[in-house]
CSV table of C-alpha atoms in Angstrom, one decimal:
chain,number,residue,atom,x,y,z
A,1,MET,CA,4.6,30.0,-17.6
A,2,GLY,CA,7.7,31.9,-16.9
A,3,ASP,CA,10.1,29.0,-17.0
A,4,GLU,CA,10.2,25.3,-17.6
A,5,ARG,CA,9.7,24.6,-14.0
A,6,GLY,CA,6.3,26.3,-14.0
A,7,ASP,CA,4.7,28.7,-11.6
A,8,ILE,CA,4.7,26.3,-8.7
A,9,GLY,CA,8.4,25.4,-9.0
A,10,LEU,CA,8.0,21.8,-10.1
A,11,THR,CA,9.9,20.3,-13.0
A,12,PRO,CA,8.0,18.8,-15.9
A,13,ARG,CA,9.0,15.3,-14.8
A,14,ARG,CA,7.7,16.0,-11.3
A,15,ARG,CA,4.4,17.4,-12.6
A,16,MET,CA,4.0,14.2,-14.8
A,17,LEU,CA,4.6,12.1,-11.7
A,18,VAL,CA,1.9,14.0,-9.8
A,19,LEU,CA,-0.5,13.3,-12.7
A,20,ALA,CA,0.4,9.6,-12.7
A,21,ILE,CA,-0.3,9.4,-8.9
A,22,CYS,CA,-3.7,11.1,-9.3
A,23,CYS,CA,-4.5,8.8,-12.3
A,24,MET,CA,-3.5,5.8,-10.2
A,25,SER,CA,-6.1,6.7,-7.6
A,26,LEU,CA,-8.7,7.3,-10.3
A,27,LEU,CA,-7.9,3.9,-12.0
A,28,MET,CA,-8.2,2.1,-8.6
A,29,VAL,CA,-11.6,3.6,-7.8
A,30,SER,CA,-13.0,3.3,-11.3
A,31,LEU,CA,-11.9,-0.3,-11.7
A,32,ASP,CA,-13.4,-1.2,-8.4
A,33,VAL,CA,-16.8,0.2,-9.5
A,34,THR,CA,-16.8,-1.4,-13.0
A,35,ALA,CA,-15.4,-4.7,-11.9
A,36,LEU,CA,-17.8,-5.1,-9.1
A,37,ASN,CA,-20.8,-5.5,-11.4
A,38,VAL,CA,-19.7,-8.8,-12.9
A,39,ALA,CA,-19.1,-10.1,-9.4
A,40,LEU,CA,-22.6,-9.5,-8.2
A,41,PRO,CA,-24.0,-13.0,-9.0
A,42,ASP,CA,-21.1,-14.6,-7.1
A,43,ILE,CA,-21.6,-12.3,-4.2
A,44,ARG,CA,-25.3,-13.2,-4.1
A,45,GLU,CA,-24.5,-16.9,-4.1
A,46,ASP,CA,-21.7,-16.8,-1.6
A,47,LEU,CA,-23.5,-14.5,0.9
A,48,ASP,CA,-26.9,-16.0,0.3
A,49,THR,CA,-28.5,-12.6,-0.4
A,50,SER,CA,-31.3,-11.3,-2.6
A,51,VAL,CA,-31.5,-8.7,-5.5
A,52,SER,CA,-32.1,-6.0,-2.9
A,53,GLY,CA,-29.0,-7.1,-1.1
A,54,LEU,CA,-27.0,-6.6,-4.3
A,55,GLN,CA,-28.6,-3.2,-4.7
A,56,TRP,CA,-27.2,-2.1,-1.4
A,57,VAL,CA,-23.7,-3.5,-2.2
A,58,VAL,CA,-23.7,-1.0,-5.1
A,59,ASP,CA,-25.7,1.9,-3.6
A,60,ALA,CA,-24.0,2.0,-0.2
A,61,TYR,CA,-21.0,3.2,-2.1
A,62,THR,CA,-22.6,5.6,-4.6
A,63,LEU,CA,-25.0,7.2,-2.0
A,64,VAL,CA,-22.2,8.0,0.5
A,65,LEU,CA,-20.0,9.2,-2.3
A,66,ALA,CA,-22.7,11.5,-3.7
A,67,ALA,CA,-23.4,12.9,-0.2
A,68,LEU,CA,-19.7,13.7,0.6
A,69,LEU,CA,-18.2,14.8,-2.7
A,70,MET,CA,-18.7,18.5,-2.2
A,71,ALA,CA,-17.8,18.5,1.5
A,72,ALA,CA,-14.6,16.6,0.7
A,73,GLY,CA,-13.6,19.2,-1.9
A,74,SER,CA,-14.2,22.2,0.4
A,75,THR,CA,-12.4,20.5,3.3
A,76,ALA,CA,-9.4,19.8,1.1
A,77,ASP,CA,-9.4,23.5,-0.1
A,78,ARG,CA,-9.3,24.6,3.5
A,79,ILE,CA,-6.9,22.2,5.3
A,80,GLY,CA,-4.8,21.0,2.4
A,81,ARG,CA,-5.4,18.9,-0.7
A,82,ARG,CA,-2.5,16.5,-0.2
A,83,ARG,CA,-3.5,15.8,3.4
A,84,VAL,CA,-7.1,15.0,2.5
A,85,PHE,CA,-6.0,12.9,-0.6
A,86,ARG,CA,-3.7,10.8,1.7
A,87,TRP,CA,-6.6,10.3,4.1
A,88,GLY,CA,-8.8,9.2,1.2
A,89,LEU,CA,-6.3,6.7,0.1
A,90,ALA,CA,-5.8,5.2,3.6
A,91,ILE,CA,-9.6,5.0,4.2
A,92,PHE,CA,-10.3,3.5,0.7
A,93,VAL,CA,-7.6,0.9,1.3
A,94,ALA,CA,-9.0,0.0,4.7
A,95,GLY,CA,-12.5,-0.2,3.3
A,96,SER,CA,-11.3,-2.5,0.5
A,97,LEU,CA,-9.5,-4.8,2.9
A,98,LEU,CA,-12.7,-5.0,5.0
A,99,CYS,CA,-14.8,-5.7,1.9
A,100,SER,CA,-12.6,-8.7,1.0
A,101,LEU,CA,-12.9,-10.1,4.6
A,102,ALA,CA,-16.7,-9.4,4.9
A,103,PRO,CA,-18.4,-12.6,6.3
A,104,SER,CA,-21.9,-11.4,5.6
A,105,LEU,CA,-23.9,-8.9,3.5
A,106,GLY,CA,-24.2,-6.4,6.4
A,107,TRP,CA,-20.5,-6.3,6.8
A,108,LEU,CA,-19.9,-5.9,3.1
A,109,VAL,CA,-22.4,-3.0,2.8
A,110,ALA,CA,-20.8,-1.3,5.8
A,111,ALA,CA,-17.3,-1.7,4.3
A,112,ARG,CA,-18.5,-0.4,1.0
A,113,ALA,CA,-19.8,2.7,2.8
A,114,LEU,CA,-16.4,3.1,4.4
A,115,GLN,CA,-14.8,2.8,0.9
A,116,ALA,CA,-17.0,5.6,-0.3
A,117,VAL,CA,-15.9,7.9,2.5
A,118,GLY,CA,-12.3,7.4,1.2
A,119,GLY,CA,-13.4,7.7,-2.5
A,120,SER,CA,-15.1,11.0,-1.8
A,121,MET,CA,-11.6,12.4,-0.9
A,122,LEU,CA,-9.9,11.0,-4.0
A,123,ASN,CA,-11.3,11.9,-7.4
A,124,PRO,CA,-12.5,15.5,-6.7
A,125,VAL,CA,-9.4,16.3,-4.7
A,126,ALA,CA,-7.1,14.7,-7.3
A,127,MET,CA,-8.7,17.0,-9.9
A,128,SER,CA,-7.9,20.0,-7.7
A,129,ILE,CA,-4.3,18.8,-7.4
A,130,ILE,CA,-4.0,18.5,-11.1
A,131,THR,CA,-5.5,21.9,-11.9
A,132,ASN,CA,-3.1,23.5,-9.4
A,133,THR,CA,-0.1,21.6,-10.6
A,134,PHE,CA,-0.6,22.2,-14.3
A,135,THR,CA,-1.2,26.0,-14.4
A,136,GLU,CA,-0.6,26.6,-18.1
A,137,PRO,CA,-4.0,26.2,-19.9
A,138,ARG,CA,-2.9,24.0,-22.7
A,139,GLU,CA,-0.8,21.8,-20.4
A,140,ARG,CA,-3.7,21.6,-18.0
A,141,ALA,CA,-6.1,20.6,-20.8
A,142,ARG,CA,-3.7,17.8,-21.9
A,143,ALA,CA,-3.4,16.6,-18.3
A,144,ILE,CA,-7.2,16.4,-17.8
A,145,GLY,CA,-7.4,14.6,-21.1
A,146,VAL,CA,-5.1,11.9,-19.7
A,147,TRP,CA,-7.3,11.9,-16.6
A,148,GLY,CA,-10.4,11.4,-18.7
A,149,GLY,CA,-8.7,8.6,-20.7
A,150,VAL,CA,-8.1,6.7,-17.5
A,151,VAL,CA,-11.9,6.5,-16.9
A,152,GLY,CA,-12.3,5.1,-20.4
A,153,VAL,CA,-9.6,2.5,-19.8
A,154,SER,CA,-11.3,1.5,-16.6
A,155,MET,CA,-14.7,1.1,-18.4
A,156,ALA,CA,-13.1,-1.2,-20.9
A,157,ALA,CA,-10.8,-3.2,-18.6
A,158,GLY,CA,-13.0,-3.3,-15.5
A,159,PRO,CA,-15.5,-6.0,-16.5
A,160,ILE,CA,-12.8,-8.2,-18.0
A,161,LEU,CA,-10.4,-7.8,-15.0
A,162,GLY,CA,-13.3,-8.4,-12.6
A,163,GLY,CA,-14.5,-11.5,-14.5
A,164,LEU,CA,-10.9,-12.9,-14.5
A,165,LEU,CA,-10.4,-12.3,-10.8
A,166,VAL,CA,-13.8,-13.8,-9.9
A,167,ASP,CA,-13.2,-16.9,-12.0
A,168,VAL,CA,-9.7,-17.4,-10.7
A,169,SER,CA,-10.0,-16.4,-7.0
A,170,GLY,CA,-13.5,-15.3,-6.1
A,171,TRP,CA,-15.2,-12.0,-5.7
A,172,GLN,CA,-13.0,-11.0,-2.8
A,173,ALA,CA,-10.1,-10.6,-5.1
A,174,ILE,CA,-11.7,-7.5,-6.7
A,175,PHE,CA,-11.2,-5.7,-3.3
A,176,TRP,CA,-7.8,-7.3,-2.5
A,177,VAL,CA,-6.3,-5.7,-5.6
A,178,ASN,CA,-6.9,-2.2,-4.2
A,179,VAL,CA,-4.7,-2.8,-1.2
A,180,PRO,CA,-1.2,-2.9,-2.8
A,181,VAL,CA,-2.2,-0.2,-5.4
A,182,GLY,CA,-3.5,2.1,-2.8
A,183,LEU,CA,-0.5,1.7,-0.5
A,184,VAL,CA,1.9,2.5,-3.4
A,185,ALA,CA,-0.2,5.6,-4.2
A,186,LEU,CA,-0.2,6.6,-0.6
A,187,LEU,CA,3.6,6.3,-0.4
A,188,LEU,CA,4.2,8.2,-3.6
A,189,THR,CA,1.8,11.0,-2.5
A,190,THR,CA,3.7,11.5,0.7
A,191,PHE,CA,7.0,12.1,-1.1
A,192,TYR,CA,6.0,13.7,-4.5
A,193,VAL,CA,2.6,15.5,-4.4
A,194,PRO,CA,2.9,19.2,-3.3
A,195,GLU,CA,0.6,20.5,-0.6
A,196,SER,CA,-1.9,23.2,-1.7
A,197,ARG,CA,-4.8,25.2,-0.3
A,198,ALA,CA,-7.3,27.6,-1.7
A,199,PRO,CA,-6.7,31.3,-0.7
A,200,ARG,CA,-10.3,31.5,0.4
A,201,ALA,CA,-12.0,28.1,0.9
A,202,ARG,CA,-15.7,27.7,1.2
A,203,ARG,CA,-17.0,26.8,4.7
A,204,VAL,CA,-18.3,23.3,5.4
A,205,ASP,CA,-22.0,23.1,5.7
A,206,PRO,CA,-22.7,20.2,8.2
A,207,VAL,CA,-26.5,20.8,8.4
A,208,GLY,CA,-26.9,20.8,4.6
A,209,GLN,CA,-24.7,17.7,4.5
A,210,VAL,CA,-26.8,15.8,7.0
A,211,LEU,CA,-30.1,16.9,5.2
A,212,MET,CA,-28.7,15.6,1.9
A,213,ILE,CA,-27.7,12.3,3.4
A,214,VAL,CA,-31.1,11.8,5.0
A,215,MET,CA,-32.9,12.8,1.7
A,216,LEU,CA,-30.9,10.5,-0.5
A,217,GLY,CA,-30.7,7.6,1.9
A,218,SER,CA,-34.5,7.6,2.7
A,219,LEU,CA,-35.4,7.9,-0.9
A,220,THR,CA,-33.2,5.0,-2.0
A,221,TYR,CA,-34.2,2.8,0.9
A,222,GLY,CA,-37.8,3.3,0.1
A,223,ILE,CA,-37.3,2.4,-3.6
A,224,ILE,CA,-35.2,-0.7,-2.8
A,225,GLU,CA,-37.7,-2.0,-0.1
A,226,SER,CA,-40.9,-1.3,-2.1
A,227,PRO,CA,-41.0,-4.7,-3.8
A,228,HIS,CA,-41.0,-6.5,-0.5
A,229,SER,CA,-43.1,-4.2,1.7
A,230,GLY,CA,-45.4,-2.7,-1.0
A,231,LEU,CA,-45.7,0.8,-2.3
A,232,THR,CA,-48.4,1.7,0.2
A,233,SER,CA,-46.7,0.1,3.2
A,234,PRO,CA,-45.9,2.4,6.2
A,235,LEU,CA,-42.2,1.8,5.7
A,236,VAL,CA,-42.2,3.0,2.1
A,237,LEU,CA,-44.6,5.8,2.7
A,238,GLY,CA,-42.5,6.9,5.7
A,239,CYS,CA,-39.3,6.9,3.7
A,240,GLY,CA,-41.0,9.0,1.0
A,241,ALA,CA,-42.3,11.5,3.5
A,242,LEU,CA,-38.9,11.7,5.2
A,243,ALA,CA,-37.2,12.3,1.8
A,244,LEU,CA,-39.7,15.0,1.0
A,245,VAL,CA,-39.4,16.8,4.4
A,246,SER,CA,-35.6,16.6,4.1
A,247,LEU,CA,-35.7,18.2,0.6
A,248,VAL,CA,-37.9,21.0,1.8
A,249,ALA,CA,-35.7,21.6,4.8
A,250,LEU,CA,-32.6,21.5,2.6
A,251,LEU,CA,-34.0,24.1,0.2
A,252,THR,CA,-35.2,26.4,3.0
A,253,TYR,CA,-31.9,26.2,4.9
A,254,GLU,CA,-29.6,26.6,1.9
A,255,SER,CA,-31.5,29.6,0.7
A,256,ARG,CA,-30.6,31.5,3.9
A,257,ARG,CA,-26.9,30.7,4.1
A,258,THR,CA,-24.2,33.0,2.7
A,259,GLU,CA,-22.1,30.1,1.7
A,260,PRO,CA,-24.5,27.2,1.0
A,261,LEU,CA,-23.6,23.7,0.1
A,262,ILE,CA,-25.6,24.3,-3.1
A,263,ASP,CA,-26.4,27.9,-4.3
A,264,LEU,CA,-30.0,27.6,-5.3
A,265,ARG,CA,-29.7,30.5,-7.7
A,266,PHE,CA,-27.7,28.2,-10.0
A,267,PHE,CA,-30.9,26.4,-10.9
A,268,ARG,CA,-32.3,29.6,-12.5
A,269,SER,CA,-29.8,28.9,-15.3
A,270,ALA,CA,-31.4,26.5,-17.7
A,271,PRO,CA,-28.1,25.0,-18.9
A,272,PHE,CA,-27.1,24.3,-15.3
A,273,ALA,CA,-30.4,22.8,-14.3
A,274,GLY,CA,-30.6,20.8,-17.5
A,275,ALA,CA,-27.0,19.4,-17.0
A,276,THR,CA,-28.0,18.4,-13.4
A,277,VAL,CA,-31.0,16.4,-14.6
A,278,ILE,CA,-29.2,15.0,-17.6
A,279,ALA,CA,-26.5,13.7,-15.4
A,280,VAL,CA,-29.0,12.0,-13.1
A,281,CYS,CA,-30.8,10.4,-16.1
A,282,ALA,CA,-27.7,9.4,-18.0
A,283,PHE,CA,-26.0,7.8,-15.0
A,284,ALA,CA,-29.3,6.2,-13.8
A,285,SER,CA,-29.4,4.5,-17.2
A,286,LEU,CA,-25.7,3.4,-16.9
A,287,GLY,CA,-26.2,2.1,-13.4
A,288,GLY,CA,-29.3,0.2,-14.4
A,289,PHE,CA,-27.6,-1.1,-17.6
A,290,LEU,CA,-24.5,-2.5,-15.7
A,291,PHE,CA,-26.6,-4.0,-12.9
A,292,LEU,CA,-29.2,-5.7,-15.2
A,293,THR,CA,-26.6,-6.9,-17.8
A,294,ALA,CA,-24.5,-8.6,-15.3
A,295,LEU,CA,-27.5,-10.5,-13.9
A,296,TYR,CA,-28.8,-11.4,-17.3
A,297,LEU,CA,-25.6,-12.7,-18.8
A,298,GLN,CA,-24.7,-14.8,-15.8
A,299,ASP,CA,-28.0,-15.8,-14.3
A,300,VAL,CA,-30.1,-16.3,-17.4
A,301,ARG,CA,-27.5,-17.2,-20.1
A,302,GLY,CA,-25.3,-19.1,-17.6
A,303,MET,CA,-22.0,-17.3,-18.6
A,304,SER,CA,-19.0,-17.2,-16.4
A,305,ALA,CA,-17.9,-13.9,-14.9
A,306,LEU,CA,-15.1,-13.6,-17.4
A,307,ARG,CA,-17.2,-14.3,-20.4
A,308,ALA,CA,-19.8,-11.9,-19.2
A,309,GLY,CA,-17.1,-9.2,-18.9
A,310,LEU,CA,-16.0,-9.9,-22.5
A,311,CYS,CA,-19.5,-9.6,-23.7
A,312,MET,CA,-19.8,-6.2,-22.2
A,313,LEU,CA,-16.6,-5.1,-23.9
A,314,PRO,CA,-18.3,-3.5,-27.0
A,315,MET,CA,-20.1,-1.1,-24.8
A,316,ALA,CA,-17.0,-0.2,-22.9
A,317,LEU,CA,-14.9,0.3,-26.1
A,318,MET,CA,-17.5,2.6,-27.7
A,319,THR,CA,-17.4,4.7,-24.5
A,320,LEU,CA,-13.6,4.8,-24.7
A,321,VAL,CA,-13.6,5.9,-28.3
A,322,PHE,CA,-16.5,8.4,-28.3
A,323,ALA,CA,-15.8,10.2,-25.0
A,324,PRO,CA,-12.8,12.1,-26.3
A,325,LEU,CA,-14.6,12.7,-29.6
A,326,SER,CA,-17.5,14.2,-27.6
A,327,GLY,CA,-15.0,16.6,-25.9
A,328,ARG,CA,-13.7,17.8,-29.3
A,329,LEU,CA,-17.3,18.3,-30.5
A,330,VAL,CA,-18.2,20.3,-27.4
A,331,GLY,CA,-15.1,22.4,-28.0
A,332,SER,CA,-15.8,23.1,-31.7
A,333,ARG,CA,-19.6,23.0,-31.9
A,334,GLY,CA,-20.9,23.3,-28.4
A,335,PRO,CA,-22.8,20.7,-26.3
A,336,ARG,CA,-26.0,20.5,-28.3
A,337,LEU,CA,-25.0,17.9,-30.9
A,338,PRO,CA,-23.3,15.4,-28.5
A,339,LEU,CA,-26.3,15.6,-26.2
A,340,LEU,CA,-28.8,15.0,-28.9
A,341,VAL,CA,-26.9,12.0,-30.4
A,342,ALA,CA,-26.3,10.7,-26.9
A,343,GLY,CA,-29.9,10.8,-26.0
A,344,ALA,CA,-30.9,9.2,-29.3
A,345,GLY,CA,-28.4,6.4,-28.9
A,346,MET,CA,-29.3,5.5,-25.3
A,347,THR,CA,-33.0,5.6,-26.2
A,348,ALA,CA,-32.5,3.4,-29.2
A,349,ALA,CA,-30.6,0.8,-27.2
A,350,GLY,CA,-33.3,0.7,-24.5
A,351,VAL,CA,-36.1,0.3,-27.1
A,352,LEU,CA,-34.1,-2.4,-29.0
A,353,PHE,CA,-33.6,-4.5,-25.8
A,354,ALA,CA,-37.2,-3.9,-24.6
A,355,CYS,CA,-38.6,-5.2,-27.9
A,356,THR,CA,-36.2,-8.2,-28.3
A,357,ALA,CA,-35.8,-9.4,-24.6
A,358,SER,CA,-35.5,-13.2,-24.4
A,359,ALA,CA,-33.4,-15.8,-22.7
A,360,ASP,CA,-31.7,-16.9,-25.9
A,361,GLN,CA,-31.4,-13.5,-27.6
A,362,SER,CA,-28.9,-13.4,-30.4
A,363,LEU,CA,-25.4,-12.4,-29.4
A,364,TRP,CA,-25.2,-10.1,-32.4
A,365,VAL,CA,-28.3,-8.3,-31.3
A,366,LEU,CA,-26.8,-7.9,-27.8
A,367,PHE,CA,-23.5,-6.6,-29.2
A,368,GLY,CA,-25.3,-4.2,-31.5
A,369,GLY,CA,-27.3,-2.8,-28.6
A,370,TYR,CA,-24.2,-2.6,-26.4
A,371,VAL,CA,-22.4,-0.7,-29.2
A,372,VAL,CA,-25.3,1.8,-29.6
A,373,PHE,CA,-25.6,2.3,-25.8
A,374,GLY,CA,-21.8,2.8,-25.5
A,375,ILE,CA,-21.8,5.4,-28.2
A,376,GLY,CA,-24.6,7.3,-26.5
A,377,PHE,CA,-23.0,7.2,-23.0
A,378,GLY,CA,-19.6,8.0,-24.4
A,379,LEU,CA,-21.0,11.2,-25.9
A,380,VAL,CA,-23.0,12.4,-22.9
A,381,ASN,CA,-20.3,13.0,-20.2
A,382,ALA,CA,-18.3,15.9,-21.6
A,383,PRO,CA,-21.3,18.1,-22.4
A,384,ILE,CA,-22.7,17.6,-18.9
A,385,THR,CA,-19.7,19.3,-17.4
A,386,ASN,CA,-19.5,21.9,-20.1
A,387,THR,CA,-23.2,22.8,-19.8
A,388,ALA,CA,-23.1,22.9,-16.0
A,389,VAL,CA,-20.3,25.5,-16.0
A,390,SER,CA,-21.5,27.4,-19.1
A,391,GLY,CA,-22.3,31.0,-18.2
A,392,MET,CA,-21.3,30.5,-14.5
A,393,PRO,CA,-19.1,33.1,-12.9
A,394,ARG,CA,-15.5,31.9,-12.9
A,395,ALA,CA,-15.4,31.8,-9.1
A,396,GLN,CA,-18.4,29.5,-9.0
A,397,ALA,CA,-17.5,27.2,-11.9
A,398,GLY,CA,-15.8,24.6,-9.7
A,399,VAL,CA,-18.9,24.4,-7.4
A,400,ALA,CA,-21.1,24.0,-10.5
A,401,ALA,CA,-18.9,21.2,-11.8
A,402,ALA,CA,-19.1,19.6,-8.3
A,403,VAL,CA,-22.9,19.6,-8.4
A,404,ALA,CA,-22.7,17.9,-11.8
A,405,SER,CA,-20.4,15.2,-10.4
A,406,THR,CA,-22.7,14.7,-7.4
A,407,SER,CA,-25.6,14.4,-9.8
A,408,ARG,CA,-23.8,11.6,-11.6
A,409,GLN,CA,-23.5,9.6,-8.4
A,410,VAL,CA,-27.1,10.3,-7.4
A,411,GLY,CA,-28.2,9.0,-10.8
A,412,SER,CA,-26.2,5.8,-10.5
A,413,SER,CA,-27.7,5.1,-7.1
A,414,LEU,CA,-31.3,5.7,-8.3
A,415,GLY,CA,-30.7,3.7,-11.4
A,416,VAL,CA,-29.6,0.6,-9.5
A,417,ALA,CA,-32.4,1.2,-6.9
A,418,VAL,CA,-35.2,1.5,-9.5
A,419,ILE,CA,-34.0,-1.2,-11.9
A,420,GLY,CA,-33.3,-3.6,-9.0
A,421,ALA,CA,-36.7,-2.9,-7.5
A,422,VAL,CA,-38.3,-3.7,-10.9
A,423,MET,CA,-36.4,-7.0,-11.1
A,424,ALA,CA,-37.3,-8.0,-7.5
A,425,ALA,CA,-41.0,-7.1,-8.0
A,426,SER,CA,-41.6,-8.6,-11.4
A,427,ALA,CA,-39.4,-11.7,-11.4
A,428,THR,CA,-40.8,-14.9,-10.0
A,429,GLY,CA,-38.1,-17.0,-8.5
A,430,ASP,CA,-35.4,-17.9,-10.9
A,431,SER,CA,-37.7,-18.5,-13.9
A,432,SER,CA,-36.5,-17.1,-17.2
A,433,ALA,CA,-40.1,-16.0,-18.0
A,434,GLY,CA,-40.3,-13.9,-14.9
A,435,PHE,CA,-36.9,-12.4,-15.5
A,436,GLN,CA,-37.8,-11.6,-19.1
A,437,GLY,CA,-40.9,-9.6,-18.1
A,438,ALA,CA,-38.9,-7.7,-15.6
A,439,GLU,CA,-36.2,-7.1,-18.1
A,440,ARG,CA,-38.6,-5.6,-20.6
A,441,THR,CA,-39.9,-3.1,-18.0
A,442,ALA,CA,-36.3,-2.2,-17.0
A,443,TRP,CA,-35.3,-1.5,-20.5
A,444,TRP,CA,-38.3,0.7,-21.1
A,445,ILE,CA,-37.3,2.7,-18.0
A,446,MET,CA,-33.8,3.1,-19.3
A,447,SER,CA,-35.0,4.2,-22.8
A,448,GLY,CA,-37.1,6.8,-21.0
A,449,CYS,CA,-33.9,8.1,-19.3
A,450,GLY,CA,-32.4,8.3,-22.8
A,451,LEU,CA,-35.4,10.2,-24.1
A,452,ALA,CA,-35.1,12.7,-21.2
A,453,VAL,CA,-31.4,13.3,-22.1
A,454,LEU,CA,-32.5,13.9,-25.7
A,455,ALA,CA,-35.3,16.3,-24.8
A,456,LEU,CA,-33.4,18.2,-22.2
A,457,GLY,CA,-30.4,18.4,-24.5
A,458,ALA,CA,-32.5,20.2,-27.1
A,459,LEU,CA,-34.3,22.4,-24.5
A,460,THR,CA,-31.3,23.6,-22.4
A,461,THR,CA,-28.7,24.4,-25.1
A,462,GLY,CA,-30.5,26.9,-27.3
A,463,GLY,CA,-30.7,30.7,-27.2
A,464,TRP,CA,-33.3,30.9,-24.5
A,465,ALA,CA,-31.2,28.7,-22.2
A,466,ARG,CA,-28.1,30.9,-22.8
A,467,THR,CA,-30.2,34.0,-21.9
A,468,THR,CA,-31.1,32.4,-18.5
A,469,ALA,CA,-27.4,31.6,-17.8
A,470,ALA,CA,-26.4,35.2,-18.6
A,471,ARG,CA,-29.1,36.5,-16.2
A,472,VAL,CA,-27.8,34.2,-13.4
A,473,ALA,CA,-24.2,35.4,-14.0
A,474,GLU,CA,-25.4,39.0,-13.8
A,475,ASP,CA,-27.4,38.2,-10.6
A,476,LEU,CA,-24.3,36.8,-9.0
A,477,ASP,CA,-22.4,40.1,-9.9
A,478,GLU,CA,-19.6,38.3,-11.8
A,479,PRO,CA,-18.5,38.6,-15.4
A,480,GLN,CA,-19.6,35.7,-17.6
A,481,PRO,CA,-16.5,33.5,-18.4
A,482,GLU,CA,-15.6,31.6,-21.5
A,483,PRO,CA,-15.6,27.8,-21.2
A,484,GLU,CA,-12.2,26.4,-20.1
A,485,PRO,CA,-10.2,24.2,-22.5
A,486,GLU,CA,-10.8,21.3,-20.1
A,487,ALA,CA,-14.2,20.9,-21.7
A,488,GLU,CA,-12.6,19.7,-24.8
A,489,THR,CA,-11.1,16.6,-23.2
A,490,GLY,CA,-14.1,14.4,-22.9
A,491,LEU,CA,-14.3,12.4,-19.7
A,492,VAL,CA,-14.1,15.1,-17.1
A,493,GLY,CA,-15.7,13.6,-14.0
A,494,GLY,CA,-16.1,10.2,-15.6
A,495,ALA,CA,-18.3,7.2,-14.9
A,496,GLY,CA,-18.6,6.1,-11.4
A,497,ASN,CA,-16.5,9.0,-10.0
A,498,GLY,CA,-16.7,12.6,-9.2
A,499,GLY,CA,-14.5,14.7,-11.5
A,500,ASP,CA,-14.7,18.0,-9.7
A,501,LYS,CA,-12.9,21.1,-10.9
A,502,ARG,CA,-12.9,22.6,-7.4
A,503,GLY,CA,-9.7,24.5,-6.8
A,504,ALA,CA,-9.3,25.5,-10.5
A,505,TYR,CA,-11.3,28.8,-9.9
A,506,PRO,CA,-9.3,30.5,-8.5
A,507,ARG,CA,-6.0,28.7,-8.4
A,508,GLY,CA,-4.7,28.2,-4.9
A,509,GLU,CA,-1.2,28.7,-3.6
A,510,VAL,CA,1.0,25.6,-3.9
A,511,THR,CA,4.0,24.8,-1.9
A,512,PRO,CA,6.3,22.2,-3.4
A,513,ARG,CA,7.6,19.6,-1.1
């Protein structure tokens, strides 16, 4: 940078304030996601709903978020990032307020979907604001490191804060908290965040967007409803057929567009394709873990929401500690080692719980499994982003990272849908024996997800994989870039959010307010 005010004319203090505002939005969204899990049993009792109803409370958010992340990023690049960020804050606050006032399950699910519309405009756009505010590479890397640390804090604090709010005031308090925080963030954004746009923004792809929504929605609906209607019922088979037709139509349509929602040539790169599937598997395991653990600790072991949150703390703390370590390992030794250890840890935790599942399982066994799972998940996030953008042309790296972020949300949705379906199909009433059988099956599925992370981590980070990435870069007629320093910071695009690097490649023009 030429002077201490930086290339965009902001003082160091102003840039740190912008970072704090962006982190405030991330903390609000991340806490909402992590705190919600410990409130699920209370929501079920208060709204008189079933396991499938709880699945929709979680998946209504993640599905809408996954479908809109990329569209929100390209819209912000086109019409202004601060403008879209403010819209996102306003919509998220309105959705949170409606969630807290929801009189029934249907209203709550609809309000969660509205929350997700706002959430899709927050984290990816905030990442673009940060990358355009901090233009010096080292300063940008430190800023994104702080951003990633906020995700770790939310993982650790979310279950405890959620449990405390539920015990003191009820599940509605989890959503009430978002209102004052969001309004303060909206006010600060108006006065202190500079407006910025990309010099050449990608066009919005409404047809591709609709096809993606139909595909994800029909697939998830079919999975969630399968325990009640049967796998061979017309409803479930129709949902599967609709998802398949939507997928074929999406692939056909996107292959013919000059600026597609997803450039299908990316998937010829083994590192990119591997990172996409790894993100789905890892976050499916996380989504299933949080959903199942909250029900087990409170419904089977009879814990309060606060005590259940405290029991989940070992997993969250390991994620907080090992996420930045993973970033440093990726920066110094590449993504292979963190992915292998992550896959092994998540697999080991799943196998441990599948083999020892019982209503009165030792707390030490629980804590040990939570620690191992937390280590595995903490290590997996940084190499996902790094591997997704590895070998990609610089102008396409932001889009590649956005696809990885979308894959995280898709994985979370599918994890909750599949694990919830297993619990609903296998459990008999409220009996501990029925729950125990379903729990074993669920843990075996999650260990399979961990094994997929391990296998794909080994397959897509070697010499052959790098060769395929180089061929894709050559096919796109762009020079192959070196990984950005951001890859060293750990939780880029953290749990439960879409950490998109859109706007970082190339840097847009910024006009300070």
